[in-house]
Short mmCIF file of C-alpha atoms in Angstrom, two decimals:
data_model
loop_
_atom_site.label_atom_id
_atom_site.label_comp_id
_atom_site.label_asym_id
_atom_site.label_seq_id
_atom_site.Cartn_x
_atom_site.Cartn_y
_atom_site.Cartn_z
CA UNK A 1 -67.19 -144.47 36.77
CA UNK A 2 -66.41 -145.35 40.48
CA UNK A 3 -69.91 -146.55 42.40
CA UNK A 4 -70.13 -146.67 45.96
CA UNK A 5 -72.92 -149.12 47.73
CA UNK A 6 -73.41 -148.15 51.44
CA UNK A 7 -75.19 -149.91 53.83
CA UNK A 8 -75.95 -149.19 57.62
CA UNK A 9 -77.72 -151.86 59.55
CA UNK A 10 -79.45 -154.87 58.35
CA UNK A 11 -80.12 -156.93 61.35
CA UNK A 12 -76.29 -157.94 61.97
CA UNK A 13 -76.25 -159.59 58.15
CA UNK A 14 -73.85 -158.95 55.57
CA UNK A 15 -75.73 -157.13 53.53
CA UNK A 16 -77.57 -159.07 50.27
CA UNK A 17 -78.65 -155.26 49.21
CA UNK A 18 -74.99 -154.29 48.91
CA UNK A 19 -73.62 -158.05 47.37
CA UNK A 20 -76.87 -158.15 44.44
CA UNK A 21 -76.99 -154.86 42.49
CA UNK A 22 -72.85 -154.98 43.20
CA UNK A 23 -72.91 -157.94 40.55
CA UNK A 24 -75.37 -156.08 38.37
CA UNK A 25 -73.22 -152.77 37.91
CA UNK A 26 -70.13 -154.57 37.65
CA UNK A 27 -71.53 -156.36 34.83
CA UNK A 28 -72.52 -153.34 33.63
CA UNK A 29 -68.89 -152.11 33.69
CA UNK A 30 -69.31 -149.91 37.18
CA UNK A 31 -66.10 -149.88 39.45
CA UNK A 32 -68.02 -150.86 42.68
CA UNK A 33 -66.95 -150.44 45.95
CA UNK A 34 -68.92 -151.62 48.97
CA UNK A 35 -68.90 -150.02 52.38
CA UNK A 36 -71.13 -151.52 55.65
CA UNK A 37 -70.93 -148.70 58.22
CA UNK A 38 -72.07 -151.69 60.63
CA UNK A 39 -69.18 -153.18 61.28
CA UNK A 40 -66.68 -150.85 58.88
CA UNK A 41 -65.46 -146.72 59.38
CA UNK A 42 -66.68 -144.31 57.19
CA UNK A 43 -63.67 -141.85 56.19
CA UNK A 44 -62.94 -139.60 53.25
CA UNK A 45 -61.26 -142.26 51.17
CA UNK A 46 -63.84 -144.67 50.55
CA UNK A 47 -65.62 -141.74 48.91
CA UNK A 48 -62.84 -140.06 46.79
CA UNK A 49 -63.51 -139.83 43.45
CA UNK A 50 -66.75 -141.67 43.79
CA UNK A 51 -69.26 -140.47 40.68
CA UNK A 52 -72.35 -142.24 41.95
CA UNK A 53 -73.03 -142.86 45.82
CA UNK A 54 -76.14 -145.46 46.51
CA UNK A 55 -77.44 -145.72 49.95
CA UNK A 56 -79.06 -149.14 50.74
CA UNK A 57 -82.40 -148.76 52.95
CA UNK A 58 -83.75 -152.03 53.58
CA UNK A 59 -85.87 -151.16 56.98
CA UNK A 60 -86.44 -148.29 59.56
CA UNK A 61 -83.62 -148.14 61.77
CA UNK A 62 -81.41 -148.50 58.89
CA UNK A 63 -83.08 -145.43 57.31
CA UNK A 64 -82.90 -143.50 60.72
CA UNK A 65 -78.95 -144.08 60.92
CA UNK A 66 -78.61 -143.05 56.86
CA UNK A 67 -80.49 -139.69 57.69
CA UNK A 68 -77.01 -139.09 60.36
CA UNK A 69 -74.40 -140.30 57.96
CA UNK A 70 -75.36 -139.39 54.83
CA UNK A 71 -74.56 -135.34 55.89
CA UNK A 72 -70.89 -136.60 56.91
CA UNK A 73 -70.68 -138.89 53.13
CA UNK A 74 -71.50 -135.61 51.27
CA UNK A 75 -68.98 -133.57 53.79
CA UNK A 76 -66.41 -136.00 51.90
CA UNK A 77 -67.93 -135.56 48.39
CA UNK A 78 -70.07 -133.07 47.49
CA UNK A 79 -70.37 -133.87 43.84
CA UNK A 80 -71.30 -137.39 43.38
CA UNK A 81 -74.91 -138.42 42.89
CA UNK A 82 -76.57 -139.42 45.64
CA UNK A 83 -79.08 -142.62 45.44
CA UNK A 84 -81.34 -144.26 47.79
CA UNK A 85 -82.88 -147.58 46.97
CA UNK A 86 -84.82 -150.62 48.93
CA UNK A 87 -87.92 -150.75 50.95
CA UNK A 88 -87.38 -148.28 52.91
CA UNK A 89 -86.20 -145.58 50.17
CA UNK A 90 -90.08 -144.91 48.49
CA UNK A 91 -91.42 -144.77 51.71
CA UNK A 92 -89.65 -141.83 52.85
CA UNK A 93 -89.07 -140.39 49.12
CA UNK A 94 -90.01 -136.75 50.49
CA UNK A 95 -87.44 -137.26 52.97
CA UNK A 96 -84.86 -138.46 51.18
CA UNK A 97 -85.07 -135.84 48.42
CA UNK A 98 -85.76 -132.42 50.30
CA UNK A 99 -83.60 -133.12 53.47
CA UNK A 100 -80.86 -135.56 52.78
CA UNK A 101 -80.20 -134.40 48.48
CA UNK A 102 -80.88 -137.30 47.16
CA UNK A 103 -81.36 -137.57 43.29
CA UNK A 104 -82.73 -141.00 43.01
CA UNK A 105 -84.87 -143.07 44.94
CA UNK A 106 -85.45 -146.41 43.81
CA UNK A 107 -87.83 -149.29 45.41
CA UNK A 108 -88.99 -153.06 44.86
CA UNK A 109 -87.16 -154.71 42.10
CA UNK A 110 -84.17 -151.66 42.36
CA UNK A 111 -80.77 -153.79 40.56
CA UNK A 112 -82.29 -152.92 37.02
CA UNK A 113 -82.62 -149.76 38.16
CA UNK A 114 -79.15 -148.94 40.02
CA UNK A 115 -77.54 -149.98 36.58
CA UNK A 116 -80.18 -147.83 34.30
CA UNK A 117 -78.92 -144.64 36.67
CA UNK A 118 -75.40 -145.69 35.96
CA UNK A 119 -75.46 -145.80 32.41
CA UNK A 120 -77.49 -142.34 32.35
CA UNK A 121 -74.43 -141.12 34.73
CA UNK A 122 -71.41 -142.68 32.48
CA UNK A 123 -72.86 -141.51 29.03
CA UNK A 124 -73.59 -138.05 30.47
CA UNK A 125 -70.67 -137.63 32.25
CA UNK A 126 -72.40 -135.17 34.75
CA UNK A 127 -74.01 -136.22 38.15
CA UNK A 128 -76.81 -133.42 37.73
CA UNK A 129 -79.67 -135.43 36.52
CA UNK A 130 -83.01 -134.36 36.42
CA UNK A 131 -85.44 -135.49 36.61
CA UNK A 132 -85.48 -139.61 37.40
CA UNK A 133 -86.34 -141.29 34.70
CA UNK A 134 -86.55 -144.84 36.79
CA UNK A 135 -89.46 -145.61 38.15
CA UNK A 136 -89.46 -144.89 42.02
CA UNK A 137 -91.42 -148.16 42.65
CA UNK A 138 -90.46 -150.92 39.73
CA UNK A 139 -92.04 -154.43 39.74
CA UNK A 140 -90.76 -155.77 36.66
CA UNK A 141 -89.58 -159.44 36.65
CA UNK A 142 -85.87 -159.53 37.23
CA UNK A 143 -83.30 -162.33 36.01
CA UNK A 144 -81.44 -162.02 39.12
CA UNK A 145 -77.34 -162.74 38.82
CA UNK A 146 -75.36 -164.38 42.09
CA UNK A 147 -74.21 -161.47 44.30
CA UNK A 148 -70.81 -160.59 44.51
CA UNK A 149 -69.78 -160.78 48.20
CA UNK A 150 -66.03 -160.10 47.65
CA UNK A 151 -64.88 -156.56 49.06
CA UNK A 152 -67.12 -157.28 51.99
CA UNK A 153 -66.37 -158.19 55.41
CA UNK A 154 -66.12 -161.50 56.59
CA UNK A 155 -68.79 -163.42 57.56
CA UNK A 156 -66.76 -163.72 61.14
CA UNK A 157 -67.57 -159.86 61.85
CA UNK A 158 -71.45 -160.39 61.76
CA UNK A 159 -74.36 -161.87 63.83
CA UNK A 160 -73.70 -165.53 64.36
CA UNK A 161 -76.45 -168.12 65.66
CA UNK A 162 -76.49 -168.56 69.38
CA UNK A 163 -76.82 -172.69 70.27
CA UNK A 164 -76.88 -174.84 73.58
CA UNK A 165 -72.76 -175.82 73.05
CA UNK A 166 -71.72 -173.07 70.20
CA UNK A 167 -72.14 -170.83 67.75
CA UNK A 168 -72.24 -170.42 64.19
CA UNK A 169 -71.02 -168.17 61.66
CA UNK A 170 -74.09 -166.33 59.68
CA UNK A 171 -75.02 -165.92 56.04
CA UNK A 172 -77.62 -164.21 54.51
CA UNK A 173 -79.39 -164.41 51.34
CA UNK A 174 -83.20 -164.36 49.49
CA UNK A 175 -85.44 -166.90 47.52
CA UNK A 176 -87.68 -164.39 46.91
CA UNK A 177 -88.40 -160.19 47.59
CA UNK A 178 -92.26 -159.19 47.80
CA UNK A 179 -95.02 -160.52 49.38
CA UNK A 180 -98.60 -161.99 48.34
CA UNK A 181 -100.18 -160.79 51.27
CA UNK A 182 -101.84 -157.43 52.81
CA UNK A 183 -101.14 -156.90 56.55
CA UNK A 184 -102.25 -153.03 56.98
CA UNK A 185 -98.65 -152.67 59.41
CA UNK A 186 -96.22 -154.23 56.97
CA UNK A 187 -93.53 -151.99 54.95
CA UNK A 188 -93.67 -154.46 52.08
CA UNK A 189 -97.33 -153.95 51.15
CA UNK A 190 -97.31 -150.13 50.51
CA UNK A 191 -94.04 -151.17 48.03
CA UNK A 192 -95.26 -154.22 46.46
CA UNK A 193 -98.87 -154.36 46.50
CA UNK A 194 -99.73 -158.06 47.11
CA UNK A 195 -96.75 -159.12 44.74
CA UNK A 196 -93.97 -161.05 45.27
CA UNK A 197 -90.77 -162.44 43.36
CA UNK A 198 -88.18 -165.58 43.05
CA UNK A 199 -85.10 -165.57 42.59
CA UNK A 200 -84.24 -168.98 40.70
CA UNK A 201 -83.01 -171.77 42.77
CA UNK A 202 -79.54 -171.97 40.63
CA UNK A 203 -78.46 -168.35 42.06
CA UNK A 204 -79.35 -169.09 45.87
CA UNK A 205 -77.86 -172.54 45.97
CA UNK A 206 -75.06 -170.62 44.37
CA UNK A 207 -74.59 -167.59 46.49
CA UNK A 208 -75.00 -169.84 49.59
CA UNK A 209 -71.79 -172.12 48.72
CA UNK A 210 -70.21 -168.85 48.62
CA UNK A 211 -71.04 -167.93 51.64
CA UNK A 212 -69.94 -171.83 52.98
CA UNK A 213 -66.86 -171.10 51.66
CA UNK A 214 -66.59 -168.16 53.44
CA UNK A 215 -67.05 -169.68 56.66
CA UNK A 216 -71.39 -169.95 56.64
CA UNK A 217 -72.22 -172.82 59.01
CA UNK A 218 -75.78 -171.47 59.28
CA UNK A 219 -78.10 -169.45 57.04
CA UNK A 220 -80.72 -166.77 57.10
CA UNK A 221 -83.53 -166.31 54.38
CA UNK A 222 -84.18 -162.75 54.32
CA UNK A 223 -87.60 -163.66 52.74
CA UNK A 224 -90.71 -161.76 54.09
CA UNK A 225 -92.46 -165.08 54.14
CA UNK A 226 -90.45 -167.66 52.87
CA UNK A 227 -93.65 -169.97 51.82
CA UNK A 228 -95.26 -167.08 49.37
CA UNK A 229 -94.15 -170.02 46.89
CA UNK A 230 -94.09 -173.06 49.04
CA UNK A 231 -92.92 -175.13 46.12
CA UNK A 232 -89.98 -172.94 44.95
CA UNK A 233 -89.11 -173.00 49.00
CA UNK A 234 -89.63 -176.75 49.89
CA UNK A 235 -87.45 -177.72 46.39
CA UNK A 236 -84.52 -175.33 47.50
CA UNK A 237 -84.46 -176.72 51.17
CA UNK A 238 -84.38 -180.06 49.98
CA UNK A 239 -81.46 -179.76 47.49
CA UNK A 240 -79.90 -177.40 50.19
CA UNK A 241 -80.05 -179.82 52.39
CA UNK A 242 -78.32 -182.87 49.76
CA UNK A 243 -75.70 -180.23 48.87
CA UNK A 244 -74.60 -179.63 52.02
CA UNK A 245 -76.21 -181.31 54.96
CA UNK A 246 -74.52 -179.87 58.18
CA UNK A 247 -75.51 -176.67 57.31
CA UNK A 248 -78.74 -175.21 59.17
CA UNK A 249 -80.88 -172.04 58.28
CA UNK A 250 -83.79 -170.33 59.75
CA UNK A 251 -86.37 -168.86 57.85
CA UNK A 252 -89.65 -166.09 58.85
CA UNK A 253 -93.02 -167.71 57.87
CA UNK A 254 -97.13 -166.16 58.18
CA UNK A 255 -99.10 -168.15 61.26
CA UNK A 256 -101.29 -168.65 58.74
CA UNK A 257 -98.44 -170.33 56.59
CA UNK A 258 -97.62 -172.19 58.56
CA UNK A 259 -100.55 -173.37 59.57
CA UNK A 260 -102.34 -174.14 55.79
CA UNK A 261 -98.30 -176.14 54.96
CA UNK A 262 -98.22 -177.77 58.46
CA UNK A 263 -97.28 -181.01 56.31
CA UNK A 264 -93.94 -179.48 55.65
CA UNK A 265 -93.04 -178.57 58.75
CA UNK A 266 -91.69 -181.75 58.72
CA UNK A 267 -89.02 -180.74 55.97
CA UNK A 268 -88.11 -177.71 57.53
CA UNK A 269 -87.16 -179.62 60.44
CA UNK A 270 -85.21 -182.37 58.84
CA UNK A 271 -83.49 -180.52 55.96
CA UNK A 272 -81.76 -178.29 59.16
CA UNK A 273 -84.07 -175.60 60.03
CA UNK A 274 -82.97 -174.02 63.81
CA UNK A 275 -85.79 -171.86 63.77
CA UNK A 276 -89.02 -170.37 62.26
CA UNK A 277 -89.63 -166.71 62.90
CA UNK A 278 -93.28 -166.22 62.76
CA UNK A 279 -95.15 -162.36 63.31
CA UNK A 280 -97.68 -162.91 65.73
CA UNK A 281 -97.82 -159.37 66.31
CA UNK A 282 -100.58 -159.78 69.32
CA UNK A 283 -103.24 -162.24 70.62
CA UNK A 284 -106.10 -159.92 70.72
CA UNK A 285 -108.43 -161.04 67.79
CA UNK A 286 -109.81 -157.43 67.58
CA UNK A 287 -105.81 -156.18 66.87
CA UNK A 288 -105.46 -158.74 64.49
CA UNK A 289 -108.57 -157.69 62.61
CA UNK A 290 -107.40 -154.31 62.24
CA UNK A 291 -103.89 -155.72 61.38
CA UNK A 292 -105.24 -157.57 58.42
CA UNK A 293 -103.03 -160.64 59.49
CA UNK A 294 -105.10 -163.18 58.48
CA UNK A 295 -104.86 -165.77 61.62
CA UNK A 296 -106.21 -165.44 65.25
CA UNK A 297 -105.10 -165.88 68.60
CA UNK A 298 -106.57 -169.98 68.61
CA UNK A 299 -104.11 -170.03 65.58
CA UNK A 300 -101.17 -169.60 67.58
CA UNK A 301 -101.98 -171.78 69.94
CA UNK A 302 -102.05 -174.84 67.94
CA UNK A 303 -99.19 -173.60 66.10
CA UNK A 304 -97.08 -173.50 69.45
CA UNK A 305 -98.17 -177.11 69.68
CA UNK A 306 -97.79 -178.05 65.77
CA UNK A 307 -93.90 -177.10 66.03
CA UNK A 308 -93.40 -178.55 69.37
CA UNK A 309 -94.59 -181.57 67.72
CA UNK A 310 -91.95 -181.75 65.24
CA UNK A 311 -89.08 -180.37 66.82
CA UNK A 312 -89.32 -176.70 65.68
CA UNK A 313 -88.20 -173.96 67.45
CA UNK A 314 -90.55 -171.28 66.91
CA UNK A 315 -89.38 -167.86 67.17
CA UNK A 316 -92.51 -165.11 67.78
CA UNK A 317 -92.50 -161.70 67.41
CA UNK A 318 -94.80 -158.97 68.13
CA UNK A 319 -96.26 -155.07 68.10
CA UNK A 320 -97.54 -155.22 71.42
CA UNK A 321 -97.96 -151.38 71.98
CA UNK A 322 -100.64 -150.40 69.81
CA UNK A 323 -103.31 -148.02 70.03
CA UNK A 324 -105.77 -150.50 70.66
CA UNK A 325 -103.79 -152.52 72.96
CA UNK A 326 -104.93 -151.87 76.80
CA UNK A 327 -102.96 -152.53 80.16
CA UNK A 328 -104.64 -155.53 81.06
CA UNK A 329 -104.72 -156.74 76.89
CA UNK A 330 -100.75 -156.41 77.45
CA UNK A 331 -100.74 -158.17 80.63
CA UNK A 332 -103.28 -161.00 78.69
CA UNK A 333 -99.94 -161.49 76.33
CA UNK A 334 -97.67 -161.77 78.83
CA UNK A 335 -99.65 -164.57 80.74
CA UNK A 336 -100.41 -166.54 77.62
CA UNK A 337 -96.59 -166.33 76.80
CA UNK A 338 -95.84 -167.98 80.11
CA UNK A 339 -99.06 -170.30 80.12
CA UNK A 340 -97.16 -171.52 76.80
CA UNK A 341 -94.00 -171.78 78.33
CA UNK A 342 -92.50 -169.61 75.24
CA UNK A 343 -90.80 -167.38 77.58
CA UNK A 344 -87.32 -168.34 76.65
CA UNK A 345 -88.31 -168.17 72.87
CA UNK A 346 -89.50 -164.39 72.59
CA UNK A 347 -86.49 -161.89 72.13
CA UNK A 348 -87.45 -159.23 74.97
CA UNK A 349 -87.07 -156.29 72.67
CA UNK A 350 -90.30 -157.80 71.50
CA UNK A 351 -92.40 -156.91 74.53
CA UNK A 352 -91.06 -153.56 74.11
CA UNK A 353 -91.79 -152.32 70.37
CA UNK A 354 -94.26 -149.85 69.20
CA UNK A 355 -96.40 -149.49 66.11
CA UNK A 356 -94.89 -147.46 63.69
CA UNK A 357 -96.82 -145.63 60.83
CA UNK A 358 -94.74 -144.62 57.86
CA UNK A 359 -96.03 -142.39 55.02
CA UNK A 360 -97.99 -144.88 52.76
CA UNK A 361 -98.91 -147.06 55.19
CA UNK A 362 -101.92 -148.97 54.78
CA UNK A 363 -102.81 -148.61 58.53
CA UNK A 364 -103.63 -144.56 56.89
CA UNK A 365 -106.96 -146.03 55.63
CA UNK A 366 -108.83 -146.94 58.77
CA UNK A 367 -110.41 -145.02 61.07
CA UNK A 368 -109.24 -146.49 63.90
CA UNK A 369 -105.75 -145.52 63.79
CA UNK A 370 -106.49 -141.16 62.36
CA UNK A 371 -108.86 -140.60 65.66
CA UNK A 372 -104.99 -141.45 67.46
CA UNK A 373 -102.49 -139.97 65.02
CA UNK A 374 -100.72 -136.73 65.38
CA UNK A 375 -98.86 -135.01 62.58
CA UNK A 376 -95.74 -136.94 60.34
CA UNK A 377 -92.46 -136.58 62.23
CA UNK A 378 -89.77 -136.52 59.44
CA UNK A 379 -86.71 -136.70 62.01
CA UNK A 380 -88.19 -140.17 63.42
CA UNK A 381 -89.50 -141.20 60.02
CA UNK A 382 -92.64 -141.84 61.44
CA UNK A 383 -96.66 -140.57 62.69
CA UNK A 384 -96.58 -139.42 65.90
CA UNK A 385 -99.15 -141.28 68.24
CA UNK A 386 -101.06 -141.15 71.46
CA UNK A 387 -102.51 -143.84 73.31
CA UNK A 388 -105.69 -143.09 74.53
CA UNK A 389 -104.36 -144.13 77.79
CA UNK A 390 -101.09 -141.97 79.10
CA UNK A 391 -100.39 -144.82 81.04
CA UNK A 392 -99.87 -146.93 78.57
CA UNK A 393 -97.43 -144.58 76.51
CA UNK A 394 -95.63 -144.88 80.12
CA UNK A 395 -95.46 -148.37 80.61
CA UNK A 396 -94.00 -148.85 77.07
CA UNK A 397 -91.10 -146.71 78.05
CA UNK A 398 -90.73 -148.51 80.82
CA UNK A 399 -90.13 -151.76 78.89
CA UNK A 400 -87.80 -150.30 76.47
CA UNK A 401 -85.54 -149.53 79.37
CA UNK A 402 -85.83 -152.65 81.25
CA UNK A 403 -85.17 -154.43 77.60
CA UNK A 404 -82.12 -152.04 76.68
CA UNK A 405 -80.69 -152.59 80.56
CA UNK A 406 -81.23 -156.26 80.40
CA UNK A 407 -78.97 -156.24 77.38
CA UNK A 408 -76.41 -154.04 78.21
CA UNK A 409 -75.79 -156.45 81.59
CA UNK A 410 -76.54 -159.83 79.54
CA UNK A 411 -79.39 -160.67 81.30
CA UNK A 412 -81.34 -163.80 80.36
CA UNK A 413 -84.91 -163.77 78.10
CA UNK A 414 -86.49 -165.09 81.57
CA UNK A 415 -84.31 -162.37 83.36
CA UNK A 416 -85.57 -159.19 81.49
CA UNK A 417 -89.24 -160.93 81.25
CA UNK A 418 -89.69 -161.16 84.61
CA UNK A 419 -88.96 -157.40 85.13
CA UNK A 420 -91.58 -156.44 82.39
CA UNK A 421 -94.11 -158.88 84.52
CA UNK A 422 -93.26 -156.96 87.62
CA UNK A 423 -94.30 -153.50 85.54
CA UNK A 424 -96.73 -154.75 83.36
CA UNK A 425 -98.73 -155.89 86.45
CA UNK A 426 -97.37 -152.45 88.03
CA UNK A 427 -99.30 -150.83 85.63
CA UNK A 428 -102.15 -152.52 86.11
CA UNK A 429 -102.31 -151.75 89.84
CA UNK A 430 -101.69 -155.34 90.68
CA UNK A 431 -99.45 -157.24 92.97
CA UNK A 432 -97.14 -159.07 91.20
CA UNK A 433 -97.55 -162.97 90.98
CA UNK A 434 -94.86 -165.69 90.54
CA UNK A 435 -94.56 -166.85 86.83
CA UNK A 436 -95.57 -169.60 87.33
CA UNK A 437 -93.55 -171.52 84.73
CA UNK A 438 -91.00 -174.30 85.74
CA UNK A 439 -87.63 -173.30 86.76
CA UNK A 440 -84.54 -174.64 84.42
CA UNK A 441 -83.00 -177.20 86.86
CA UNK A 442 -79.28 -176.60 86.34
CA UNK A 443 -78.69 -174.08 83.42
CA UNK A 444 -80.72 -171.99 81.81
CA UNK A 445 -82.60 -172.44 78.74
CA UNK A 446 -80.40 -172.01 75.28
CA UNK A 447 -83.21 -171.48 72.43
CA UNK A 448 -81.23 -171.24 69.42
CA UNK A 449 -81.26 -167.95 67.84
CA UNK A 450 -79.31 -164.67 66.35
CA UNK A 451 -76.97 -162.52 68.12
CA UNK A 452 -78.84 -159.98 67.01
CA UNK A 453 -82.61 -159.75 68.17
CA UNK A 454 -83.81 -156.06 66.76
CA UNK A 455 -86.41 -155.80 65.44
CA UNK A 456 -86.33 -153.89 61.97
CA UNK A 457 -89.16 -151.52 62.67
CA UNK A 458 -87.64 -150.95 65.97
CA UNK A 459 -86.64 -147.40 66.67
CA UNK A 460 -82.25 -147.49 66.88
CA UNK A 461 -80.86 -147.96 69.83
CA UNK A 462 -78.78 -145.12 71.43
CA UNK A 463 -75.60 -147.37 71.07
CA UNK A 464 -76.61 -147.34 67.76
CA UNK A 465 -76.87 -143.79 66.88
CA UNK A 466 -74.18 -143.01 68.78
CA UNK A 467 -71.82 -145.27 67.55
CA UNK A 468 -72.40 -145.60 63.66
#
């Protein structure tokens, strides 16, 4: 039986949830056939005679642009089985089902799964299965194989790594899926539970000489937190590193992380690593109580000064428009950012994004986020909120434009940041102030990092919806 994968965004990445559970069905004996709507057309023959049609949904905006193309994939084929699977998928099972027809939803550990549906589809030669018989949510131990990355585009059509003098082609892979951790906000927790899984050193190293031969000068490690097993990630670096020693990588890492391993910071800087992506998320302690996120704003400081120390480019990102976030508690991060001189380093589409509350998110349990919530929105995939301040809800909108019009002109990070000063302090019926911060004295500053700076809980872009 023919088995179509589909994927349709994951952060400018070829996609790891399309290249794994391709190598698991065709072990199985599947005819798979990958499609990245991306950076590839969607027409009537990649679904002809298709018996089993799995929809990869790895984060929000990638969910958002499945709920516009799946109507035109069934338009083409009507009878084929319709899956979703990834993080994304159990979140919005109701969804899935009741408006877009799916059949099977599959989340967490999903490659066992994915080839479970398509024995149950070959041996009863029908796609009409009812009911799922997988579990929606499995956390079983997997033996993972090496993904299969032929059949999908070259390396050359995705995000590439943005340097001082050039750039660098882009792979993508995992060490490990899951995380150990709570953070109320986080997708992964409502999926996992606290859990988290490797994948054995043998198949990375493997599926990253792949990619090298492919034309990978750089690599990403799609890892929620890359040190949930700090020895499994320090021992991979390391022989990554011997195997093939021009190659760099970034990685995404907890403050707190990074902060309790700030001995191997070290490694990570001389086994290659570009960058650390860290999820500050917002330097009010009383936020980051509610978050869960185990550090507090003193613990960015010194990690700021921890990286610097060793040569680390830290990346931060953030959820600055929260319910609890005020005018002046936005203007606060925007000073601090400058104070630390990390204006270069902060994508502005992070000084622009907005909590989102999924169904079976943990933020559902407090009280502090129901007395702001309105009713689920199944079109935007999301609660509905109000800030308890209209002009907050403004100013956010504000920011989103000023961040979508700085990159439609290719404005600078210190370009688009100073036009959020100017309306942060706007808002907060202030004249605006210089920065403050020292002006590059012949070019501007190059802070290596990826072509592509959305955010995955980031709403799509209009370009985006528009385009896929």
């Amino acid at each position: 039986m023919k088995v179509l994968l589909v994927s349709t965004y994951e952060l400018g990445h070829q996609p790891f949830g399309l290249a794994s559970p391709a190598a698991w069905l065709a072990e199985a004996g599947a005819e798979v056939n990958c499609l990245d709507l991306a950076v590839e057309p969607l027409d009537e023959e990649a679904t002809r005679g298709v018996g089993l049609i799995a929809v990869y949904l790895p984060m929000h905006t990638a969910t958002r642009l499945a709920s516009i193309v799946v109507p035109r994939i069934r338009a083409f084929n009507s009878s084929a089985h319709l899956c979703f699977y990834g993080l994304y998928a159990p979140l919005n099972e109701t969804f899935l089902r009741t408006e877009l027809g799916g059949g099977t939803v599959l989340g967490g550990e999903f490659e066992s799964g994915l080839v479970s549906l398509y024995k149950r589809l070959s041996a009863n030669g029908s796609v009409d299965l009812e009911p799922q018989s997988e579990p929606v949510i499995s956390l079983i131990k997997q033996d993972f194989r090496v993904p299969r990355r032929d059949g999908l585009p070259q390396l050359s059509r995705y995000a590439y790594v943005e340097m001082d003098r050039e750039r660098r082609t882009v792979g993508y892979t995992e060490a490990s899926r899951g995380c150990k951790h709570l953070c109320r906000h986080c997708p992964v927790v409502p999926v996992y539970g606290g859990r988290f899984f490797v994948v054995r050193r043998s198949v990375v190293i493997e599926d990253i000489r792949q990619q090298v031969v492919g034309g990978a000068e750089h690599i990403t490690f799609g890892d929620p937190d890359f040190f949930n097993g700090v020895g499994h990630a320090i021992g991979l670096v390391e022989e990554l590193h011997r195997r093939f020693p021009d190659l760099t990588y970034d990685v995404t890492i907890k403050v707190e992380h990074l902060l309790k391993h700030a001995c191997h910071l070290e490694t990570l800087a001389r086994t290659g690593c570009l960058f650390v992506t860290t999820a500050v998320e917002s330097v009010d302690d009383r936020v980051l109580a509610i978050l869960d996120k185990g550090h507090v704003r003193d613990d960015f400081i010194r990690l700021v000064g921890l990286t610097r120390a060793e040569n680390l480019t830290l990346s931060p990102t953030f959820i600055p428009f929260l319910p609890w976030t005020s005018r002046d508690g936005y203007l606060d991060l925007l000073r601090l950012l400058a104070d630390l001189e990390l204006v270069d380093y902060v994508a502005p589409v992070q000084l622009a994004i907005r909590l989102l509350v999924p169904e079976r998110s943990r933020l559902l349990d407090i009280p502090e986020i129901r007395q702001n919530l309105g009713k689920f929105d199944a079109a935007a995939l999301s609660y509905r909120w109000l800030h308890p301040d209209p002009r907050m809800d403004v100013l956010q909108g504000r920011v989103h434009r000023a961040v979508e019009a700085g990159e439609a002109v290719g404005a600078s990070r210190r370009e688009t940041f100073a036009e959020i000063w100017h309306l942060a302090h706007e808002a907060c019926d202030l004249t605006t102030p210089g920065l403050g911060i020292p002006e590059p004295s012949d070019a501007p500053v190059r802070v290596p990092c990826l072509s592509e700076p959305w955010y995955c809980c980031a709403e799509p872009t209009e370009s985006q919806l528009t385009e896929i």
